[in-house]
PDB file of C-alpha atoms in Angstrom:
ATOM      1  CA  MET A   1     109.230 119.474 -20.260  1.00 48.00           C
ATOM      2  CA  ALA A   2     111.224 117.581 -22.898  1.00 50.00           C
ATOM      3  CA  THR A   3     110.478 113.911 -23.296  1.00 53.00           C
ATOM      4  CA  ILE A   4     112.886 111.099 -24.058  1.00 51.00           C
ATOM      5  CA  ASP A   5     111.740 111.030 -27.703  1.00 52.00           C
ATOM      6  CA  ASP A   6     112.495 114.774 -28.074  1.00 52.00           C
ATOM      7  CA  LEU A   7     115.982 114.183 -26.670  1.00 49.00           C
ATOM      8  CA  LYS A   8     116.622 111.343 -29.106  1.00 48.00           C
ATOM      9  CA  PHE A   9     115.365 113.476 -32.035  1.00 48.00           C
ATOM     10  CA  GLN A  10     117.595 116.370 -30.992  1.00 56.00           C
ATOM     11  CA  GLU A  11     120.522 113.933 -30.762  1.00 54.00           C
ATOM     12  CA  PHE A  12     119.788 112.693 -34.275  1.00 51.00           C
ATOM     13  CA  GLU A  13     119.748 116.256 -35.679  1.00 58.00           C
ATOM     14  CA  ASP A  14     123.045 117.095 -33.959  1.00 58.00           C
ATOM     15  CA  ALA A  15     124.625 113.973 -35.361  1.00 53.00           C
ATOM     16  CA  ALA A  16     123.391 114.773 -38.872  1.00 53.00           C
ATOM     17  CA  ASP A  17     124.840 118.296 -38.675  1.00 58.00           C
ATOM     18  CA  LEU A  18     128.145 116.920 -37.404  1.00 53.00           C
ATOM     19  CA  LEU A  19     128.412 114.346 -40.169  1.00 50.00           C
ATOM     20  CA  ALA A  20     127.647 117.002 -42.764  1.00 54.00           C
ATOM     21  CA  ALA A  21     130.441 119.193 -41.447  1.00 53.00           C
ATOM     22  CA  ASN A  22     132.932 116.342 -40.857  1.00 54.00           C
ATOM     23  CA  PRO A  23     132.267 113.024 -42.585  1.00 52.00           C
ATOM     24  CA  ASP A  24     135.050 111.241 -40.579  1.00 53.00           C
ATOM     25  CA  ALA A  25     133.492 112.031 -37.209  1.00 51.00           C
ATOM     26  CA  THR A  26     131.967 109.270 -35.070  1.00 52.00           C
ATOM     27  CA  THR A  27     128.972 109.501 -32.832  1.00 49.00           C
ATOM     28  CA  VAL A  28     127.996 107.771 -29.634  1.00 49.00           C
ATOM     29  CA  SER A  29     124.411 107.525 -28.560  1.00 48.00           C
ATOM     30  CA  ILE A  30     123.119 107.984 -25.064  1.00 45.00           C
ATOM     31  CA  ASP A  31     122.170 104.335 -24.883  1.00 47.00           C
ATOM     32  CA  ASP A  32     125.681 103.276 -25.982  1.00 47.00           C
ATOM     33  CA  SER A  33     127.298 105.520 -23.408  1.00 43.00           C
ATOM     34  CA  GLU A  34     125.036 104.139 -20.767  1.00 45.00           C
ATOM     35  CA  ASP A  35     125.842 100.594 -21.848  1.00 46.00           C
ATOM     36  CA  THR A  36     129.534 101.401 -22.075  1.00 45.00           C
ATOM     37  CA  GLY A  37     129.545 103.063 -18.688  1.00 46.00           C
ATOM     38  CA  GLY A  38     127.638 100.161 -17.275  1.00 48.00           C
ATOM     39  CA  GLY A  39     130.119  97.751 -18.819  1.00 47.00           C
ATOM     40  CA  HIS A  40     133.034  99.690 -17.422  1.00 44.00           C
ATOM     41  CA  ARG A  41     131.392  99.814 -14.052  1.00 48.00           C
ATOM     42  CA  GLY A  42     130.681  96.096 -14.215  1.00 47.00           C
ATOM     43  CA  ARG A  43     134.238  95.252 -15.181  1.00 49.00           C
ATOM     44  CA  ARG A  44     135.579  97.607 -12.533  1.00 49.00           C
ATOM     45  CA  ALA A  45     133.355  96.020  -9.924  1.00 47.00           C
ATOM     46  CA  GLY A  46     134.493  92.566 -11.049  1.00 49.00           C
ATOM     47  CA  GLU A  47     138.145  93.588 -10.890  1.00 48.00           C
ATOM     48  CA  GLU A  48     137.647  95.065  -7.455  1.00 46.00           C
ATOM     49  CA  GLU A  49     135.978  91.845  -6.357  1.00 45.00           C
ATOM     50  CA  GLU A  50     138.848  89.767  -7.790  1.00 43.00           C
ATOM     51  CA  ASP A  51     141.368  92.070  -6.145  1.00 43.00           C
ATOM     52  CA  SER A  52     139.609  91.735  -2.850  1.00 42.00           C
ATOM     53  CA  LEU A  53     139.556  87.959  -3.204  1.00 39.00           C
ATOM     54  CA  GLY A  54     143.183  87.901  -4.288  1.00 43.00           C
ATOM     55  CA  ASN A  55     144.234  90.049  -1.376  1.00 44.00           C
ATOM     56  CA  GLU A  56     142.274  87.853   0.959  1.00 41.00           C
ATOM     57  CA  ASP A  57     143.933  84.744  -0.449  1.00 42.00           C
ATOM     58  CA  SER A  58     147.355  86.322  -0.223  1.00 40.00           C
ATOM     59  CA  ASP A  59     146.659  87.347   3.354  1.00 43.00           C
ATOM     60  CA  LYS A  60     145.668  83.788   4.174  1.00 40.00           C
ATOM     61  CA  THR A  61     148.774  82.460   2.433  1.00 39.00           C
ATOM     62  CA  GLY A  62     150.999  84.845   4.345  1.00 38.00           C
ATOM     63  CA  LEU A  63     149.302  83.915   7.591  1.00 36.00           C
ATOM     64  CA  LEU A  64     149.741  80.217   6.927  1.00 38.00           C
ATOM     65  CA  ALA A  65     153.375  80.783   5.968  1.00 37.00           C
ATOM     66  CA  GLY A  66     153.929  82.651   9.190  1.00 37.00           C
ATOM     67  CA  GLN A  67     152.349  79.820  11.149  1.00 40.00           C
ATOM     68  CA  LYS A  68     154.695  77.222   9.593  1.00 42.00           C
ATOM     69  CA  LYS A  69     157.394  76.739  12.204  1.00 54.00           C
ATOM     70  CA  THR A  70     160.041  74.197  13.098  1.00 64.00           C
ATOM     71  CA  ALA A  71     158.689  71.144  14.849  1.00 68.00           C
ATOM     72  CA  PRO A  72     159.346  70.934  18.630  1.00 66.00           C
ATOM     73  CA  PHE A  73     162.315  68.874  19.734  1.00 60.00           C
ATOM     74  CA  TRP A  74     160.132  66.246  21.438  1.00 67.00           C
ATOM     75  CA  THR A  75     158.406  65.313  18.161  1.00 72.00           C
ATOM     76  CA  PHE A  76     159.447  62.717  15.598  1.00 70.00           C
ATOM     77  CA  GLU A  77     159.483  65.312  12.792  1.00 76.00           C
ATOM     78  CA  TYR A  78     162.240  67.273  14.539  1.00 71.00           C
ATOM     79  CA  TYR A  79     164.662  64.320  14.570  1.00 71.00           C
ATOM     80  CA  GLN A  80     163.628  63.130  11.124  1.00 80.00           C
ATOM     81  CA  THR A  81     165.625  65.975   9.570  1.00 79.00           C
ATOM     82  CA  PHE A  82     168.836  64.527  11.052  1.00 79.00           C
ATOM     83  CA  PHE A  83     168.377  61.343   9.020  1.00 86.00           C
ATOM     84  CA  ASP A  84     167.446  62.966   5.705  1.00 84.00           C
ATOM     85  CA  VAL A  85     170.352  61.514   3.746  1.00 88.00           C
ATOM     86  CA  ASP A  86     170.589  59.023   0.906  1.00 88.00           C
ATOM     87  CA  THR A  87     172.927  56.089   0.358  1.00 89.00           C
ATOM     88  CA  TYR A  88     175.147  57.950  -2.104  1.00 91.00           C
ATOM     89  CA  GLN A  89     175.824  60.738   0.378  1.00 90.00           C
ATOM     90  CA  VAL A  90     176.689  58.264   3.128  1.00 92.00           C
ATOM     91  CA  LEU A  91     179.042  56.329   0.855  1.00 93.00           C
ATOM     92  CA  ASP A  92     180.664  59.550  -0.324  1.00 92.00           C
ATOM     93  CA  ARG A  93     181.282  60.641   3.252  1.00 93.00           C
ATOM     94  CA  ILE A  94     182.672  57.238   4.175  1.00 94.00           C
ATOM     95  CA  LYS A  95     185.059  57.460   1.229  1.00 92.00           C
ATOM     96  CA  GLY A  96     186.145  60.928   2.327  1.00 91.00           C
ATOM     97  CA  SER A  97     186.809  59.683   5.870  1.00 92.00           C
ATOM     98  CA  VAL A  98     188.909  56.746   4.672  1.00 92.00           C
ATOM     99  CA  LEU A  99     190.963  58.730   2.151  1.00 88.00           C
ATOM    100  CA  PRO A 100     191.816  62.120   3.687  1.00 89.00           C
ATOM    101  CA  ILE A 101     193.442  64.505   1.228  1.00 87.00           C
ATOM    102  CA  PRO A 102     195.527  67.477   2.435  1.00 85.00           C
ATOM    103  CA  GLY A 103     193.833  70.790   1.774  1.00 82.00           C
ATOM    104  CA  ARG A 104     190.327  69.315   1.711  1.00 84.00           C
ATOM    105  CA  ASN A 105     188.041  70.057   4.624  1.00 87.00           C
ATOM    106  CA  PHE A 106     185.695  67.173   5.426  1.00 90.00           C
ATOM    107  CA  VAL A 107     182.974  69.454   6.759  1.00 90.00           C
ATOM    108  CA  ARG A 108     183.057  71.855   3.823  1.00 88.00           C
ATOM    109  CA  LEU A 109     183.148  69.140   1.155  1.00 88.00           C
ATOM    110  CA  TYR A 110     180.853  66.456   2.555  1.00 89.00           C
ATOM    111  CA  VAL A 111     178.927  67.550   5.649  1.00 88.00           C
ATOM    112  CA  ARG A 112     178.037  71.232   5.594  1.00 80.00           C
ATOM    113  CA  SER A 113     175.246  70.946   3.006  1.00 75.00           C
ATOM    114  CA  ASN A 114     173.379  68.341   5.069  1.00 86.00           C
ATOM    115  CA  PRO A 115     174.894  67.046   8.340  1.00 88.00           C
ATOM    116  CA  ASP A 116     173.329  63.773   9.442  1.00 90.00           C
ATOM    117  CA  LEU A 117     173.254  61.346  12.337  1.00 91.00           C
ATOM    118  CA  TYR A 118     172.377  58.293  10.278  1.00 91.00           C
ATOM    119  CA  GLY A 119     175.977  57.519   9.333  1.00 92.00           C
ATOM    120  CA  PRO A 120     177.584  58.154  12.745  1.00 93.00           C
ATOM    121  CA  ILE A 121     174.984  56.119  14.670  1.00 93.00           C
ATOM    122  CA  TRP A 122     175.207  53.095  12.394  1.00 93.00           C
ATOM    123  CA  ILE A 123     178.992  53.290  12.135  1.00 95.00           C
ATOM    124  CA  CYS A 124     179.331  53.322  15.915  1.00 94.00           C
ATOM    125  CA  ALA A 125     176.831  50.479  16.345  1.00 93.00           C
ATOM    126  CA  THR A 126     178.594  48.390  13.703  1.00 93.00           C
ATOM    127  CA  LEU A 127     181.995  49.090  15.235  1.00 92.00           C
ATOM    128  CA  ILE A 128     180.762  47.998  18.680  1.00 90.00           C
ATOM    129  CA  PHE A 129     179.594  44.640  17.362  1.00 89.00           C
ATOM    130  CA  THR A 130     182.639  44.029  15.166  1.00 90.00           C
ATOM    131  CA  ILE A 131     184.976  44.673  18.105  1.00 87.00           C
ATOM    132  CA  SER A 132     182.957  42.411  20.384  1.00 83.00           C
ATOM    133  CA  ILE A 133     182.456  39.608  17.867  1.00 85.00           C
ATOM    134  CA  SER A 134     186.034  39.662  16.575  1.00 84.00           C
ATOM    135  CA  GLY A 135     187.366  39.574  20.139  1.00 78.00           C
ATOM    136  CA  ASN A 136     185.249  36.567  21.082  1.00 76.00           C
ATOM    137  CA  LEU A 137     185.942  34.808  17.801  1.00 81.00           C
ATOM    138  CA  SER A 138     189.674  35.442  18.040  1.00 75.00           C
ATOM    139  CA  ASN A 139     189.749  34.069  21.573  1.00 73.00           C
ATOM    140  CA  PHE A 140     187.828  30.975  20.467  1.00 72.00           C
ATOM    141  CA  LEU A 141     190.135  30.301  17.515  1.00 73.00           C
ATOM    142  CA  LEU A 142     193.208  30.787  19.685  1.00 69.00           C
ATOM    143  CA  HIS A 143     192.212  28.075  22.172  1.00 67.00           C
ATOM    144  CA  TRP A 144     190.338  25.858  19.751  1.00 73.00           C
ATOM    145  CA  GLY A 145     191.309  22.215  20.118  1.00 66.00           C
ATOM    146  CA  GLU A 146     192.540  22.473  23.717  1.00 68.00           C
ATOM    147  CA  PRO A 147     190.842  19.784  25.854  1.00 72.00           C
ATOM    148  CA  GLN A 148     190.681  21.902  28.997  1.00 74.00           C
ATOM    149  CA  TYR A 149     189.304  24.989  27.252  1.00 70.00           C
ATOM    150  CA  HIS A 150     185.624  25.750  27.594  1.00 70.00           C
ATOM    151  CA  TYR A 151     184.371  28.618  25.473  1.00 66.00           C
ATOM    152  CA  VAL A 152     182.322  31.241  27.301  1.00 69.00           C
ATOM    153  CA  PRO A 153     181.052  34.286  25.342  1.00 68.00           C
ATOM    154  CA  GLU A 154     182.211  37.566  26.852  1.00 71.00           C
ATOM    155  CA  PHE A 155     179.141  39.757  26.564  1.00 72.00           C
ATOM    156  CA  ARG A 156     180.706  42.411  28.742  1.00 75.00           C
ATOM    157  CA  LYS A 157     182.779  43.404  25.727  1.00 73.00           C
ATOM    158  CA  VAL A 158     179.635  44.815  24.123  1.00 80.00           C
ATOM    159  CA  SER A 159     178.840  47.107  27.043  1.00 83.00           C
ATOM    160  CA  ILE A 160     182.465  48.214  27.424  1.00 83.00           C
ATOM    161  CA  ALA A 161     182.859  48.948  23.713  1.00 84.00           C
ATOM    162  CA  ALA A 162     179.490  50.747  23.563  1.00 88.00           C
ATOM    163  CA  THR A 163     180.340  52.952  26.548  1.00 89.00           C
ATOM    164  CA  ALA A 164     183.771  53.871  25.207  1.00 89.00           C
ATOM    165  CA  ILE A 165     182.730  54.514  21.599  1.00 92.00           C
ATOM    166  CA  TYR A 166     179.532  56.429  22.242  1.00 92.00           C
ATOM    167  CA  ALA A 167     181.174  58.494  24.970  1.00 92.00           C
ATOM    168  CA  TYR A 168     183.963  59.354  22.556  1.00 94.00           C
ATOM    169  CA  THR A 169     181.544  60.146  19.706  1.00 94.00           C
ATOM    170  CA  TRP A 170     179.234  62.405  21.751  1.00 94.00           C
ATOM    171  CA  LEU A 171     181.067  63.797  24.774  1.00 95.00           C
ATOM    172  CA  VAL A 172     184.283  64.743  22.999  1.00 95.00           C
ATOM    173  CA  PRO A 173     182.426  66.633  20.207  1.00 95.00           C
ATOM    174  CA  LEU A 174     180.302  68.357  22.861  1.00 95.00           C
ATOM    175  CA  ALA A 175     183.391  69.562  24.717  1.00 95.00           C
ATOM    176  CA  LEU A 176     185.102  70.565  21.476  1.00 94.00           C
ATOM    177  CA  TRP A 177     182.019  72.436  20.242  1.00 94.00           C
ATOM    178  CA  GLY A 178     181.786  74.358  23.523  1.00 94.00           C
ATOM    179  CA  PHE A 179     185.473  75.258  23.361  1.00 93.00           C
ATOM    180  CA  LEU A 180     185.326  76.366  19.718  1.00 92.00           C
ATOM    181  CA  SER A 181     182.214  78.462  20.402  1.00 91.00           C
ATOM    182  CA  TRP A 182     183.980  80.150  23.307  1.00 91.00           C
ATOM    183  CA  ARG A 183     187.095  80.856  21.231  1.00 88.00           C
ATOM    184  CA  HIS A 184     184.955  82.064  18.307  1.00 86.00           C
ATOM    185  CA  SER A 185     183.410  84.691  20.587  1.00 86.00           C
ATOM    186  CA  LYS A 186     186.913  85.994  21.259  1.00 83.00           C
ATOM    187  CA  VAL A 187     188.359  85.610  17.745  1.00 82.00           C
ATOM    188  CA  MET A 188     185.589  86.423  15.272  1.00 76.00           C
ATOM    189  CA  SER A 189     187.683  85.407  12.262  1.00 76.00           C
ATOM    190  CA  MET A 190     187.685  81.763  13.353  1.00 81.00           C
ATOM    191  CA  VAL A 191     185.682  79.221  11.375  1.00 79.00           C
ATOM    192  CA  SER A 192     182.705  77.986  13.394  1.00 83.00           C
ATOM    193  CA  TYR A 193     181.261  74.447  13.345  1.00 90.00           C
ATOM    194  CA  SER A 194     177.921  73.336  14.695  1.00 91.00           C
ATOM    195  CA  PHE A 195     177.631  70.516  17.223  1.00 93.00           C
ATOM    196  CA  LEU A 196     175.949  68.285  14.640  1.00 92.00           C
ATOM    197  CA  GLU A 197     178.781  68.857  12.149  1.00 93.00           C
ATOM    198  CA  ILE A 198     181.404  67.902  14.747  1.00 94.00           C
ATOM    199  CA  VAL A 199     179.491  64.746  15.711  1.00 94.00           C
ATOM    200  CA  CYS A 200     179.233  63.889  12.024  1.00 94.00           C
ATOM    201  CA  VAL A 201     183.013  64.234  11.584  1.00 94.00           C
ATOM    202  CA  TYR A 202     183.811  62.061  14.603  1.00 96.00           C
ATOM    203  CA  GLY A 203     181.264  59.421  13.636  1.00 95.00           C
ATOM    204  CA  TYR A 204     182.454  59.006  10.067  1.00 95.00           C
ATOM    205  CA  SER A 205     186.118  59.080  11.120  1.00 94.00           C
ATOM    206  CA  LEU A 206     185.565  55.807  13.019  1.00 95.00           C
ATOM    207  CA  PHE A 207     184.544  53.841   9.937  1.00 95.00           C
ATOM    208  CA  ILE A 208     188.125  52.789   9.193  1.00 94.00           C
ATOM    209  CA  TYR A 209     188.154  50.833  12.476  1.00 93.00           C
ATOM    210  CA  ILE A 210     185.388  48.500  11.272  1.00 93.00           C
ATOM    211  CA  PRO A 211     187.478  46.555   8.711  1.00 93.00           C
ATOM    212  CA  THR A 212     190.484  46.892  11.016  1.00 91.00           C
ATOM    213  CA  SER A 213     188.651  45.266  13.929  1.00 88.00           C
ATOM    214  CA  ILE A 214     187.551  42.406  11.671  1.00 89.00           C
ATOM    215  CA  LEU A 215     191.175  41.756  10.684  1.00 88.00           C
ATOM    216  CA  TRP A 216     192.106  41.646  14.380  1.00 83.00           C
ATOM    217  CA  ILE A 217     190.865  38.054  14.316  1.00 82.00           C
ATOM    218  CA  LEU A 218     194.234  37.087  12.840  1.00 80.00           C
ATOM    219  CA  HIS A 219     196.689  35.881  15.497  1.00 75.00           C
ATOM    220  CA  TYR A 220     199.598  38.123  14.604  1.00 79.00           C
ATOM    221  CA  GLU A 221     200.215  40.794  17.206  1.00 79.00           C
ATOM    222  CA  VAL A 222     202.539  42.811  14.990  1.00 86.00           C
ATOM    223  CA  LEU A 223     199.979  42.840  12.185  1.00 85.00           C
ATOM    224  CA  ARG A 224     197.258  43.913  14.580  1.00 83.00           C
ATOM    225  CA  TRP A 225     199.209  46.886  15.862  1.00 86.00           C
ATOM    226  CA  VAL A 226     200.253  47.857  12.343  1.00 90.00           C
ATOM    227  CA  LEU A 227     196.623  47.817  11.195  1.00 90.00           C
ATOM    228  CA  MET A 228     195.591  49.765  14.277  1.00 89.00           C
ATOM    229  CA  SER A 229     198.296  52.363  13.644  1.00 91.00           C
ATOM    230  CA  ILE A 230     197.229  52.802  10.010  1.00 93.00           C
ATOM    231  CA  ALA A 231     193.578  53.223  11.013  1.00 93.00           C
ATOM    232  CA  MET A 232     194.544  55.667  13.753  1.00 93.00           C
ATOM    233  CA  CYS A 233     196.611  57.779  11.370  1.00 93.00           C
ATOM    234  CA  LEU A 234     193.930  57.900   8.666  1.00 93.00           C
ATOM    235  CA  SER A 235     191.091  58.809  11.013  1.00 94.00           C
ATOM    236  CA  GLY A 236     193.316  61.221  12.923  1.00 93.00           C
ATOM    237  CA  ALA A 237     194.254  62.938   9.656  1.00 94.00           C
ATOM    238  CA  VAL A 238     190.547  63.532   8.978  1.00 94.00           C
ATOM    239  CA  LEU A 239     190.229  65.255  12.356  1.00 94.00           C
ATOM    240  CA  MET A 240     193.359  67.344  11.872  1.00 93.00           C
ATOM    241  CA  LEU A 241     192.424  68.491   8.373  1.00 92.00           C
ATOM    242  CA  THR A 242     188.926  69.364   9.563  1.00 93.00           C
ATOM    243  CA  PHE A 243     189.654  71.291  12.750  1.00 93.00           C
ATOM    244  CA  TRP A 244     192.867  73.041  11.765  1.00 91.00           C
ATOM    245  CA  PRO A 245     191.007  75.648   9.620  1.00 87.00           C
ATOM    246  CA  ALA A 246     188.863  76.430  12.665  1.00 88.00           C
ATOM    247  CA  LEU A 247     191.917  76.920  14.902  1.00 90.00           C
ATOM    248  CA  ARG A 248     194.587  78.506  12.731  1.00 88.00           C
ATOM    249  CA  GLU A 249     193.247  82.037  13.297  1.00 86.00           C
ATOM    250  CA  ASP A 250     193.478  81.564  17.059  1.00 87.00           C
ATOM    251  CA  ASN A 251     196.522  81.979  19.253  1.00 88.00           C
ATOM    252  CA  ARG A 252     199.276  79.634  18.121  1.00 90.00           C
ATOM    253  CA  LYS A 253     199.699  77.959  21.523  1.00 92.00           C
ATOM    254  CA  VAL A 254     195.940  77.505  21.952  1.00 91.00           C
ATOM    255  CA  ALA A 255     195.581  76.045  18.462  1.00 92.00           C
ATOM    256  CA  ILE A 256     198.445  73.564  18.870  1.00 93.00           C
ATOM    257  CA  SER A 257     197.298  72.547  22.351  1.00 94.00           C
ATOM    258  CA  THR A 258     193.773  71.885  21.064  1.00 94.00           C
ATOM    259  CA  LEU A 259     195.042  69.738  18.195  1.00 94.00           C
ATOM    260  CA  VAL A 260     197.288  67.785  20.576  1.00 95.00           C
ATOM    261  CA  ALA A 261     194.327  67.152  22.889  1.00 95.00           C
ATOM    262  CA  ILE A 262     192.202  65.953  19.949  1.00 95.00           C
ATOM    263  CA  MET A 263     194.909  63.528  18.842  1.00 95.00           C
ATOM    264  CA  LEU A 264     195.598  62.259  22.366  1.00 95.00           C
ATOM    265  CA  LEU A 265     191.944  61.351  22.887  1.00 94.00           C
ATOM    266  CA  HIS A 266     191.915  59.689  19.487  1.00 94.00           C
ATOM    267  CA  VAL A 267     195.043  57.666  20.257  1.00 93.00           C
ATOM    268  CA  LEU A 268     193.589  56.604  23.621  1.00 92.00           C
ATOM    269  CA  LEU A 269     190.513  55.225  21.870  1.00 90.00           C
ATOM    270  CA  ALA A 270     192.571  53.286  19.327  1.00 87.00           C
ATOM    271  CA  VAL A 271     194.969  51.900  21.931  1.00 85.00           C
ATOM    272  CA  GLY A 272     192.054  50.972  24.176  1.00 82.00           C
ATOM    273  CA  CYS A 273     190.481  48.956  21.370  1.00 77.00           C
ATOM    274  CA  GLY A 274     193.775  47.205  20.635  1.00 72.00           C
ATOM    275  CA  VAL A 275     194.495  46.443  24.295  1.00 72.00           C
ATOM    276  CA  SER A 276     190.999  45.043  24.821  1.00 65.00           C
ATOM    277  CA  GLN A 277     191.588  42.600  21.975  1.00 61.00           C
ATOM    278  CA  GLN A 278     194.958  41.576  23.422  1.00 57.00           C
ATOM    279  CA  ILE A 279     193.619  41.047  26.948  1.00 52.00           C
ATOM    280  CA  SER A 280     190.867  38.767  25.678  1.00 51.00           C
ATOM    281  CA  HIS A 281     193.487  36.240  24.600  1.00 49.00           C
ATOM    282  CA  TYR A 282     194.708  35.608  28.136  1.00 49.00           C
TER     283      TYR A 282
END
């Protein structure tokens, strides 16, 4: 039986013969091949271990990504997304609602990237207080100096204004959204708006009434109605320019009737605000 030393001696003789025949040839010993094979096996084992760890990590990452879902509607995180807006965006949307430009859609230019409730809620709240305060202040200034006049704050104006404005800002968009969704199911080419986008349009369109209601303190009925008419036309133009692209693909009679209904409700709100200020003076 050949020993390990005999095998190494035979390897040395074979290598010497090979070098004599071909000086450029290279030789590899048994020990080197064993080391090399062991190294390869070690690296391969390490790579397999890294691959297994990497696959495990990727599986965990995919599992965690799959578990990341939208927060339930009863949580604070769900409603937090509706107020994720900065001051510059709010000011830009207010500017767009005050200065409507033909051919520019308010939703497409200002709202669609990130519709919010921050602006509409605060605009409505501010409008409620400006209408109430300006009405009481105007009534006080009108009768100021009269001996028989005793000033009594009319707090009912706050509840009346809040009911009218918030009903207009939420119920009208809800009805309009339901109608547009129903018509979109029949005419697929129609532009569709979400409920939040419609609320956003209605809320920002009321901003023009805030400075107008403050100027209602002045005791000039003609000026008041002129200011109210200007505010009504500007805010109504925002609504027309926004909802006409969503209705123009529909039946002509349906589209015109919808626009007329939108404007009638808008005029009723403006006239109601003006009449409430006029009644408070008597």
